[in-house]
């Protein structure tokens, strides 16, 4: 690794740390600006002053704002993000890690679907001899890129789950292969949103490959169109 690369990597690491610091600070400030008392939200208005004071001390809310901020940063550095205000007695970390499996499953399936749809659509549009096919592929990319993921997800729930009753609208049974059925809709919503990010560069690559000298040489050797697409266009784009 040369000196310039090292400096660039160190700069990126520094920028990432600064971004995390700014985000954490904004979260701290915004939470303090929200009306209401989190202690009363947990205990209710009928709680005794002693219980209120004890919980306020436990949450580091009895000190000044600088003291609260330092305690907040200290807890974050230790990986302690506190207990859930809704599920009292359960740490936020526990809630997050309990969902890691389902999150990774949906993310991997969505990414695989996005790569598959984007790559196949790009090659199909770039090598097609019919202009309408490429126009359709580009229109799909624009529409998929412009549609928010949550909106497409709601449409999938409305049509596929509620109206047609083909797939479940939500939940996570926790056992394979039932998990796969519950992951299809969210993975589809994620994959359709990711597909244009792969489609556009791969399509341009496929167009560029078709204009190269080695493609002309392959055509002159009499290779079939299917062989050209499979062995030359697809891997090089």
PDB file of C-alpha atoms in Angstrom:
ATOM      1  CA  UNK A   1       0.000   0.000   0.000  1.00  0.00           C
ATOM      2  CA  UNK A   2       1.542   3.286  -1.106  1.00  0.00           C
ATOM      3  CA  UNK A   3       1.502   6.522   0.874  1.00  0.00           C
ATOM      4  CA  UNK A   4      -1.316   8.105  -1.138  1.00  0.00           C
ATOM      5  CA  UNK A   5      -3.593   5.092  -0.695  1.00  0.00           C
ATOM      6  CA  UNK A   6      -2.863   5.032   3.031  1.00  0.00           C
ATOM      7  CA  UNK A   7      -3.682   8.724   3.342  1.00  0.00           C
ATOM      8  CA  UNK A   8      -6.898   8.255   1.391  1.00  0.00           C
ATOM      9  CA  UNK A   9      -7.984   5.331   3.579  1.00  0.00           C
ATOM     10  CA  UNK A  10      -7.142   7.216   6.760  1.00  0.00           C
ATOM     11  CA  UNK A  11      -9.101  10.207   5.451  1.00  0.00           C
ATOM     12  CA  UNK A  12     -12.138   8.036   4.795  1.00  0.00           C
ATOM     13  CA  UNK A  13     -11.906   6.477   8.235  1.00  0.00           C
ATOM     14  CA  UNK A  14     -11.687   9.947   9.783  1.00  0.00           C
ATOM     15  CA  UNK A  15     -14.705  11.120   7.783  1.00  0.00           C
ATOM     16  CA  UNK A  16     -16.675   8.053   8.883  1.00  0.00           C
ATOM     17  CA  UNK A  17     -15.830   8.661  12.543  1.00  0.00           C
ATOM     18  CA  UNK A  18     -16.776  12.335  12.216  1.00  0.00           C
ATOM     19  CA  UNK A  19     -20.085  11.409  10.564  1.00  0.00           C
ATOM     20  CA  UNK A  20     -20.922   8.938  13.337  1.00  0.00           C
ATOM     21  CA  UNK A  21     -20.065  11.554  15.956  1.00  0.00           C
ATOM     22  CA  UNK A  22     -22.295  14.169  14.290  1.00  0.00           C
ATOM     23  CA  UNK A  23     -25.194  11.736  13.941  1.00  0.00           C
ATOM     24  CA  UNK A  24     -24.929  10.658  17.593  1.00  0.00           C
ATOM     25  CA  UNK A  25     -24.847  14.297  18.682  1.00  0.00           C
ATOM     26  CA  UNK A  26     -27.907  15.134  16.578  1.00  0.00           C
ATOM     27  CA  UNK A  27     -29.774  12.179  18.053  1.00  0.00           C
ATOM     28  CA  UNK A  28     -28.929  13.362  21.575  1.00  0.00           C
ATOM     29  CA  UNK A  29     -30.095  16.921  20.830  1.00  0.00           C
ATOM     30  CA  UNK A  30     -33.285  15.926  19.008  1.00  0.00           C
ATOM     31  CA  UNK A  31     -34.348  13.508  21.745  1.00  0.00           C
ATOM     32  CA  UNK A  32     -33.954  16.306  24.308  1.00  0.00           C
ATOM     33  CA  UNK A  33     -36.091  18.619  22.168  1.00  0.00           C
ATOM     34  CA  UNK A  34     -39.013  16.193  22.030  1.00  0.00           C
ATOM     35  CA  UNK A  35     -41.776  17.310  24.432  1.00  0.00           C
ATOM     36  CA  UNK A  36     -42.477  15.052  27.402  1.00  0.00           C
ATOM     37  CA  UNK A  37     -40.552  13.249  30.110  1.00  0.00           C
ATOM     38  CA  UNK A  38     -39.266   9.750  29.249  1.00  0.00           C
ATOM     39  CA  UNK A  39     -39.334   8.801  32.940  1.00  0.00           C
ATOM     40  CA  UNK A  40     -43.052   9.561  33.176  1.00  0.00           C
ATOM     41  CA  UNK A  41     -43.631   7.679  29.924  1.00  0.00           C
ATOM     42  CA  UNK A  42     -42.139   4.589  31.518  1.00  0.00           C
ATOM     43  CA  UNK A  43     -43.599   4.839  35.019  1.00  0.00           C
ATOM     44  CA  UNK A  44     -46.770   6.831  34.386  1.00  0.00           C
ATOM     45  CA  UNK A  45     -48.034   9.973  36.067  1.00  0.00           C
ATOM     46  CA  UNK A  46     -49.074   8.074  39.215  1.00  0.00           C
ATOM     47  CA  UNK A  47     -45.546   6.952  40.097  1.00  0.00           C
ATOM     48  CA  UNK A  48     -44.091   8.002  43.407  1.00  0.00           C
ATOM     49  CA  UNK A  49     -41.400  10.700  43.545  1.00  0.00           C
ATOM     50  CA  UNK A  50     -38.921   8.133  44.842  1.00  0.00           C
ATOM     51  CA  UNK A  51     -39.399   5.840  41.836  1.00  0.00           C
ATOM     52  CA  UNK A  52     -39.203   8.781  39.455  1.00  0.00           C
ATOM     53  CA  UNK A  53     -35.952   9.983  41.051  1.00  0.00           C
ATOM     54  CA  UNK A  54     -34.456   6.469  40.997  1.00  0.00           C
ATOM     55  CA  UNK A  55     -35.227   5.907  37.310  1.00  0.00           C
ATOM     56  CA  UNK A  56     -34.053   9.408  36.419  1.00  0.00           C
ATOM     57  CA  UNK A  57     -30.722   8.627  38.079  1.00  0.00           C
ATOM     58  CA  UNK A  58     -30.518   5.233  36.320  1.00  0.00           C
ATOM     59  CA  UNK A  59     -31.049   6.912  32.929  1.00  0.00           C
ATOM     60  CA  UNK A  60     -28.510   9.681  33.734  1.00  0.00           C
ATOM     61  CA  UNK A  61     -31.218  12.326  33.408  1.00  0.00           C
ATOM     62  CA  UNK A  62     -30.576  13.952  36.769  1.00  0.00           C
ATOM     63  CA  UNK A  63     -27.388  15.762  35.690  1.00  0.00           C
ATOM     64  CA  UNK A  64     -26.683  18.736  33.492  1.00  0.00           C
ATOM     65  CA  UNK A  65     -26.824  18.431  29.684  1.00  0.00           C
ATOM     66  CA  UNK A  66     -23.013  18.144  29.357  1.00  0.00           C
ATOM     67  CA  UNK A  67     -23.016  15.382  31.983  1.00  0.00           C
ATOM     68  CA  UNK A  68     -25.863  13.606  30.186  1.00  0.00           C
ATOM     69  CA  UNK A  69     -24.025  13.912  26.885  1.00  0.00           C
ATOM     70  CA  UNK A  70     -20.793  12.445  28.289  1.00  0.00           C
ATOM     71  CA  UNK A  71     -22.719   9.587  29.896  1.00  0.00           C
ATOM     72  CA  UNK A  72     -24.525   9.012  26.592  1.00  0.00           C
ATOM     73  CA  UNK A  73     -21.252   8.820  24.631  1.00  0.00           C
ATOM     74  CA  UNK A  74     -19.706   6.588  27.269  1.00  0.00           C
ATOM     75  CA  UNK A  75     -22.602   4.129  27.042  1.00  0.00           C
ATOM     76  CA  UNK A  76     -22.400   4.117  23.233  1.00  0.00           C
ATOM     77  CA  UNK A  77     -18.672   3.355  23.295  1.00  0.00           C
ATOM     78  CA  UNK A  78     -19.403   0.398  25.587  1.00  0.00           C
ATOM     79  CA  UNK A  79     -22.214  -0.845  23.333  1.00  0.00           C
ATOM     80  CA  UNK A  80     -24.823  -0.044  25.953  1.00  0.00           C
ATOM     81  CA  UNK A  81     -27.843   1.572  24.287  1.00  0.00           C
ATOM     82  CA  UNK A  82     -30.163   1.110  27.244  1.00  0.00           C
ATOM     83  CA  UNK A  83     -33.491  -0.643  27.744  1.00  0.00           C
ATOM     84  CA  UNK A  84     -36.539  -0.382  25.551  1.00  0.00           C
ATOM     85  CA  UNK A  85     -39.143   2.091  26.810  1.00  0.00           C
ATOM     86  CA  UNK A  86     -41.881  -0.124  25.379  1.00  0.00           C
ATOM     87  CA  UNK A  87     -40.567  -3.566  26.371  1.00  0.00           C
ATOM     88  CA  UNK A  88     -39.311  -2.637  29.808  1.00  0.00           C
ATOM     89  CA  UNK A  89     -36.599  -4.930  31.104  1.00  0.00           C
ATOM     90  CA  UNK A  90     -35.424  -5.834  27.589  1.00  0.00           C
ATOM     91  CA  UNK A  91     -32.305  -4.136  26.279  1.00  0.00           C
ATOM     92  CA  UNK A  92     -32.340  -2.448  22.889  1.00  0.00           C
ATOM     93  CA  UNK A  93     -29.272  -4.493  21.905  1.00  0.00           C
ATOM     94  CA  UNK A  94     -31.184  -7.701  22.591  1.00  0.00           C
ATOM     95  CA  UNK A  95     -34.073  -6.536  20.414  1.00  0.00           C
ATOM     96  CA  UNK A  96     -31.693  -5.596  17.598  1.00  0.00           C
ATOM     97  CA  UNK A  97     -29.681  -8.820  17.682  1.00  0.00           C
ATOM     98  CA  UNK A  98     -32.836 -10.935  17.841  1.00  0.00           C
ATOM     99  CA  UNK A  99     -33.727  -9.573  14.389  1.00  0.00           C
ATOM    100  CA  UNK A 100     -30.299 -10.016  12.789  1.00  0.00           C
ATOM    101  CA  UNK A 101     -31.159 -13.406  11.280  1.00  0.00           C
ATOM    102  CA  UNK A 102     -34.343 -12.259   9.566  1.00  0.00           C
ATOM    103  CA  UNK A 103     -32.701  -9.010   8.448  1.00  0.00           C
ATOM    104  CA  UNK A 104     -29.730 -10.798   6.862  1.00  0.00           C
ATOM    105  CA  UNK A 105     -32.029 -13.307   5.160  1.00  0.00           C
ATOM    106  CA  UNK A 106     -34.124 -10.567   3.575  1.00  0.00           C
ATOM    107  CA  UNK A 107     -31.045  -8.501   2.671  1.00  0.00           C
ATOM    108  CA  UNK A 108     -29.259 -11.425   0.979  1.00  0.00           C
ATOM    109  CA  UNK A 109     -32.368 -12.513  -0.934  1.00  0.00           C
ATOM    110  CA  UNK A 110     -33.103  -8.923  -1.965  1.00  0.00           C
ATOM    111  CA  UNK A 111     -29.528  -8.368  -3.134  1.00  0.00           C
ATOM    112  CA  UNK A 112     -29.512 -11.639  -5.096  1.00  0.00           C
ATOM    113  CA  UNK A 113     -32.826 -10.740  -6.739  1.00  0.00           C
ATOM    114  CA  UNK A 114     -31.591  -7.232  -7.554  1.00  0.00           C
ATOM    115  CA  UNK A 115     -28.425  -8.575  -9.188  1.00  0.00           C
ATOM    116  CA  UNK A 116     -30.357 -11.215 -11.137  1.00  0.00           C
ATOM    117  CA  UNK A 117     -33.093  -8.880 -12.410  1.00  0.00           C
ATOM    118  CA  UNK A 118     -30.675  -6.041 -13.102  1.00  0.00           C
ATOM    119  CA  UNK A 119     -28.144  -8.175 -14.971  1.00  0.00           C
ATOM    120  CA  UNK A 120     -30.650 -10.167 -17.021  1.00  0.00           C
ATOM    121  CA  UNK A 121     -32.641  -7.051 -17.872  1.00  0.00           C
ATOM    122  CA  UNK A 122     -29.499  -5.158 -18.857  1.00  0.00           C
ATOM    123  CA  UNK A 123     -28.205  -7.890 -21.166  1.00  0.00           C
ATOM    124  CA  UNK A 124     -31.658  -8.471 -22.627  1.00  0.00           C
ATOM    125  CA  UNK A 125     -32.155  -4.803 -23.421  1.00  0.00           C
ATOM    126  CA  UNK A 126     -28.635  -4.211 -24.742  1.00  0.00           C
ATOM    127  CA  UNK A 127     -28.487  -7.170 -27.154  1.00  0.00           C
ATOM    128  CA  UNK A 128     -32.097  -7.134 -28.298  1.00  0.00           C
ATOM    129  CA  UNK A 129     -32.637  -6.271 -31.930  1.00  0.00           C
ATOM    130  CA  UNK A 130     -36.029  -4.790 -31.116  1.00  0.00           C
ATOM    131  CA  UNK A 131     -35.986  -1.206 -29.910  1.00  0.00           C
ATOM    132  CA  UNK A 132     -39.152  -1.703 -27.864  1.00  0.00           C
ATOM    133  CA  UNK A 133     -37.408  -4.245 -25.615  1.00  0.00           C
ATOM    134  CA  UNK A 134     -34.620  -1.828 -24.675  1.00  0.00           C
ATOM    135  CA  UNK A 135     -37.184   0.940 -24.160  1.00  0.00           C
ATOM    136  CA  UNK A 136     -39.168  -1.324 -21.837  1.00  0.00           C
ATOM    137  CA  UNK A 137     -36.039  -2.215 -19.842  1.00  0.00           C
ATOM    138  CA  UNK A 138     -35.059   1.436 -19.434  1.00  0.00           C
ATOM    139  CA  UNK A 139     -38.614   2.410 -18.449  1.00  0.00           C
ATOM    140  CA  UNK A 140     -38.610  -0.338 -15.817  1.00  0.00           C
ATOM    141  CA  UNK A 141     -35.305   0.945 -14.451  1.00  0.00           C
ATOM    142  CA  UNK A 142     -36.603   4.510 -14.193  1.00  0.00           C
ATOM    143  CA  UNK A 143     -39.888   3.443 -12.590  1.00  0.00           C
ATOM    144  CA  UNK A 144     -38.221   1.067 -10.127  1.00  0.00           C
ATOM    145  CA  UNK A 145     -35.615   3.662  -9.179  1.00  0.00           C
ATOM    146  CA  UNK A 146     -38.207   6.409  -8.690  1.00  0.00           C
ATOM    147  CA  UNK A 147     -40.673   4.330  -6.649  1.00  0.00           C
ATOM    148  CA  UNK A 148     -39.922   4.373  -2.905  1.00  0.00           C
ATOM    149  CA  UNK A 149     -39.314   0.920  -1.472  1.00  0.00           C
ATOM    150  CA  UNK A 150     -41.977   1.336   1.212  1.00  0.00           C
ATOM    151  CA  UNK A 151     -44.610   2.250  -1.397  1.00  0.00           C
ATOM    152  CA  UNK A 152     -43.832  -0.779  -3.552  1.00  0.00           C
ATOM    153  CA  UNK A 153     -43.866  -2.924  -0.404  1.00  0.00           C
ATOM    154  CA  UNK A 154     -47.333  -1.630   0.520  1.00  0.00           C
ATOM    155  CA  UNK A 155     -48.576  -2.403  -2.996  1.00  0.00           C
ATOM    156  CA  UNK A 156     -47.213  -5.941  -2.725  1.00  0.00           C
ATOM    157  CA  UNK A 157     -48.930  -6.416   0.637  1.00  0.00           C
ATOM    158  CA  UNK A 158     -52.220  -5.052  -0.715  1.00  0.00           C
ATOM    159  CA  UNK A 159     -52.241  -7.106  -3.914  1.00  0.00           C
ATOM    160  CA  UNK A 160     -50.315 -10.304  -3.185  1.00  0.00           C
ATOM    161  CA  UNK A 161     -51.100 -10.789   0.502  1.00  0.00           C
ATOM    162  CA  UNK A 162     -54.503  -9.197   1.122  1.00  0.00           C
ATOM    163  CA  UNK A 163     -56.379  -9.296  -2.193  1.00  0.00           C
ATOM    164  CA  UNK A 164     -54.943 -12.495  -3.668  1.00  0.00           C
ATOM    165  CA  UNK A 165     -53.888 -14.232  -0.441  1.00  0.00           C
ATOM    166  CA  UNK A 166     -50.847 -15.848  -2.052  1.00  0.00           C
ATOM    167  CA  UNK A 167     -48.179 -14.916   0.508  1.00  0.00           C
ATOM    168  CA  UNK A 168     -48.224 -13.743   4.149  1.00  0.00           C
ATOM    169  CA  UNK A 169     -48.222  -9.992   4.745  1.00  0.00           C
ATOM    170  CA  UNK A 170     -45.865 -10.080   7.731  1.00  0.00           C
ATOM    171  CA  UNK A 171     -44.416 -12.039  10.614  1.00  0.00           C
ATOM    172  CA  UNK A 172     -41.502 -14.408  11.000  1.00  0.00           C
ATOM    173  CA  UNK A 173     -42.183 -17.996  12.142  1.00  0.00           C
ATOM    174  CA  UNK A 174     -38.525 -18.682  12.861  1.00  0.00           C
ATOM    175  CA  UNK A 175     -38.296 -22.065  11.140  1.00  0.00           C
ATOM    176  CA  UNK A 176     -37.153 -23.039   7.638  1.00  0.00           C
ATOM    177  CA  UNK A 177     -38.739 -23.397   5.073  1.00  0.00           C
ATOM    178  CA  UNK A 178     -41.642 -21.274   6.347  1.00  0.00           C
ATOM    179  CA  UNK A 179     -39.246 -18.345   6.713  1.00  0.00           C
ATOM    180  CA  UNK A 180     -38.706 -18.337   2.971  1.00  0.00           C
ATOM    181  CA  UNK A 181     -42.383 -17.654   2.289  1.00  0.00           C
ATOM    182  CA  UNK A 182     -42.375 -14.729   4.733  1.00  0.00           C
ATOM    183  CA  UNK A 183     -39.225 -13.288   3.182  1.00  0.00           C
ATOM    184  CA  UNK A 184     -40.448 -13.249  -0.434  1.00  0.00           C
ATOM    185  CA  UNK A 185     -42.442 -10.000  -0.308  1.00  0.00           C
ATOM    186  CA  UNK A 186     -39.879  -7.836   1.538  1.00  0.00           C
ATOM    187  CA  UNK A 187     -37.025  -9.315  -0.511  1.00  0.00           C
ATOM    188  CA  UNK A 188     -38.941  -8.561  -3.714  1.00  0.00           C
ATOM    189  CA  UNK A 189     -39.518  -4.953  -2.658  1.00  0.00           C
ATOM    190  CA  UNK A 190     -35.818  -4.576  -1.851  1.00  0.00           C
ATOM    191  CA  UNK A 191     -34.644  -6.398  -4.981  1.00  0.00           C
ATOM    192  CA  UNK A 192     -36.754  -4.289  -7.357  1.00  0.00           C
ATOM    193  CA  UNK A 193     -35.333  -1.142  -5.757  1.00  0.00           C
ATOM    194  CA  UNK A 194     -31.747  -2.435  -6.135  1.00  0.00           C
ATOM    195  CA  UNK A 195     -32.123  -3.766  -9.692  1.00  0.00           C
ATOM    196  CA  UNK A 196     -31.710  -0.394 -11.494  1.00  0.00           C
ATOM    197  CA  UNK A 197     -28.396   0.178  -9.678  1.00  0.00           C
ATOM    198  CA  UNK A 198     -27.031  -2.913 -11.461  1.00  0.00           C
ATOM    199  CA  UNK A 199     -29.049  -2.585 -14.651  1.00  0.00           C
ATOM    200  CA  UNK A 200     -27.761   0.733 -15.931  1.00  0.00           C
ATOM    201  CA  UNK A 201     -23.975   0.125 -15.691  1.00  0.00           C
ATOM    202  CA  UNK A 202     -24.259  -3.475 -16.950  1.00  0.00           C
ATOM    203  CA  UNK A 203     -26.418  -2.362 -19.886  1.00  0.00           C
ATOM    204  CA  UNK A 204     -23.867   0.279 -20.864  1.00  0.00           C
ATOM    205  CA  UNK A 205     -21.088  -2.279 -20.529  1.00  0.00           C
ATOM    206  CA  UNK A 206     -22.942  -4.692 -22.797  1.00  0.00           C
ATOM    207  CA  UNK A 207     -23.415  -1.962 -25.409  1.00  0.00           C
ATOM    208  CA  UNK A 208     -19.718  -1.079 -25.287  1.00  0.00           C
ATOM    209  CA  UNK A 209     -18.632  -4.720 -25.569  1.00  0.00           C
ATOM    210  CA  UNK A 210     -20.614  -5.212 -28.786  1.00  0.00           C
ATOM    211  CA  UNK A 211     -18.548  -2.486 -30.484  1.00  0.00           C
ATOM    212  CA  UNK A 212     -15.171  -4.040 -29.690  1.00  0.00           C
ATOM    213  CA  UNK A 213     -12.795  -5.669 -32.170  1.00  0.00           C
ATOM    214  CA  UNK A 214     -12.855  -9.067 -30.468  1.00  0.00           C
ATOM    215  CA  UNK A 215     -16.652  -9.174 -30.921  1.00  0.00           C
ATOM    216  CA  UNK A 216     -16.236  -8.481 -34.616  1.00  0.00           C
ATOM    217  CA  UNK A 217     -13.674 -11.265 -34.764  1.00  0.00           C
ATOM    218  CA  UNK A 218     -16.017 -13.648 -32.956  1.00  0.00           C
ATOM    219  CA  UNK A 219     -18.839 -12.806 -35.369  1.00  0.00           C
ATOM    220  CA  UNK A 220     -16.527 -13.340 -38.341  1.00  0.00           C
ATOM    221  CA  UNK A 221     -15.726 -16.842 -37.018  1.00  0.00           C
ATOM    222  CA  UNK A 222     -19.417 -17.663 -37.355  1.00  0.00           C
ATOM    223  CA  UNK A 223     -20.289 -18.010 -33.660  1.00  0.00           C
ATOM    224  CA  UNK A 224     -24.000 -18.179 -32.941  1.00  0.00           C
ATOM    225  CA  UNK A 225     -25.807 -15.245 -31.345  1.00  0.00           C
ATOM    226  CA  UNK A 226     -26.447 -17.259 -28.185  1.00  0.00           C
ATOM    227  CA  UNK A 227     -22.764 -18.142 -27.870  1.00  0.00           C
ATOM    228  CA  UNK A 228     -21.763 -14.514 -28.396  1.00  0.00           C
ATOM    229  CA  UNK A 229     -24.085 -13.344 -25.627  1.00  0.00           C
ATOM    230  CA  UNK A 230     -23.138 -16.136 -23.224  1.00  0.00           C
ATOM    231  CA  UNK A 231     -19.374 -16.255 -23.724  1.00  0.00           C
ATOM    232  CA  UNK A 232     -18.493 -12.694 -24.680  1.00  0.00           C
ATOM    233  CA  UNK A 233     -21.151 -10.074 -23.934  1.00  0.00           C
ATOM    234  CA  UNK A 234     -22.282 -11.232 -20.485  1.00  0.00           C
ATOM    235  CA  UNK A 235     -18.918 -11.888 -18.762  1.00  0.00           C
ATOM    236  CA  UNK A 236     -17.295  -8.749 -20.227  1.00  0.00           C
ATOM    237  CA  UNK A 237     -20.125  -6.386 -19.344  1.00  0.00           C
TER     238      UNK A 237
END
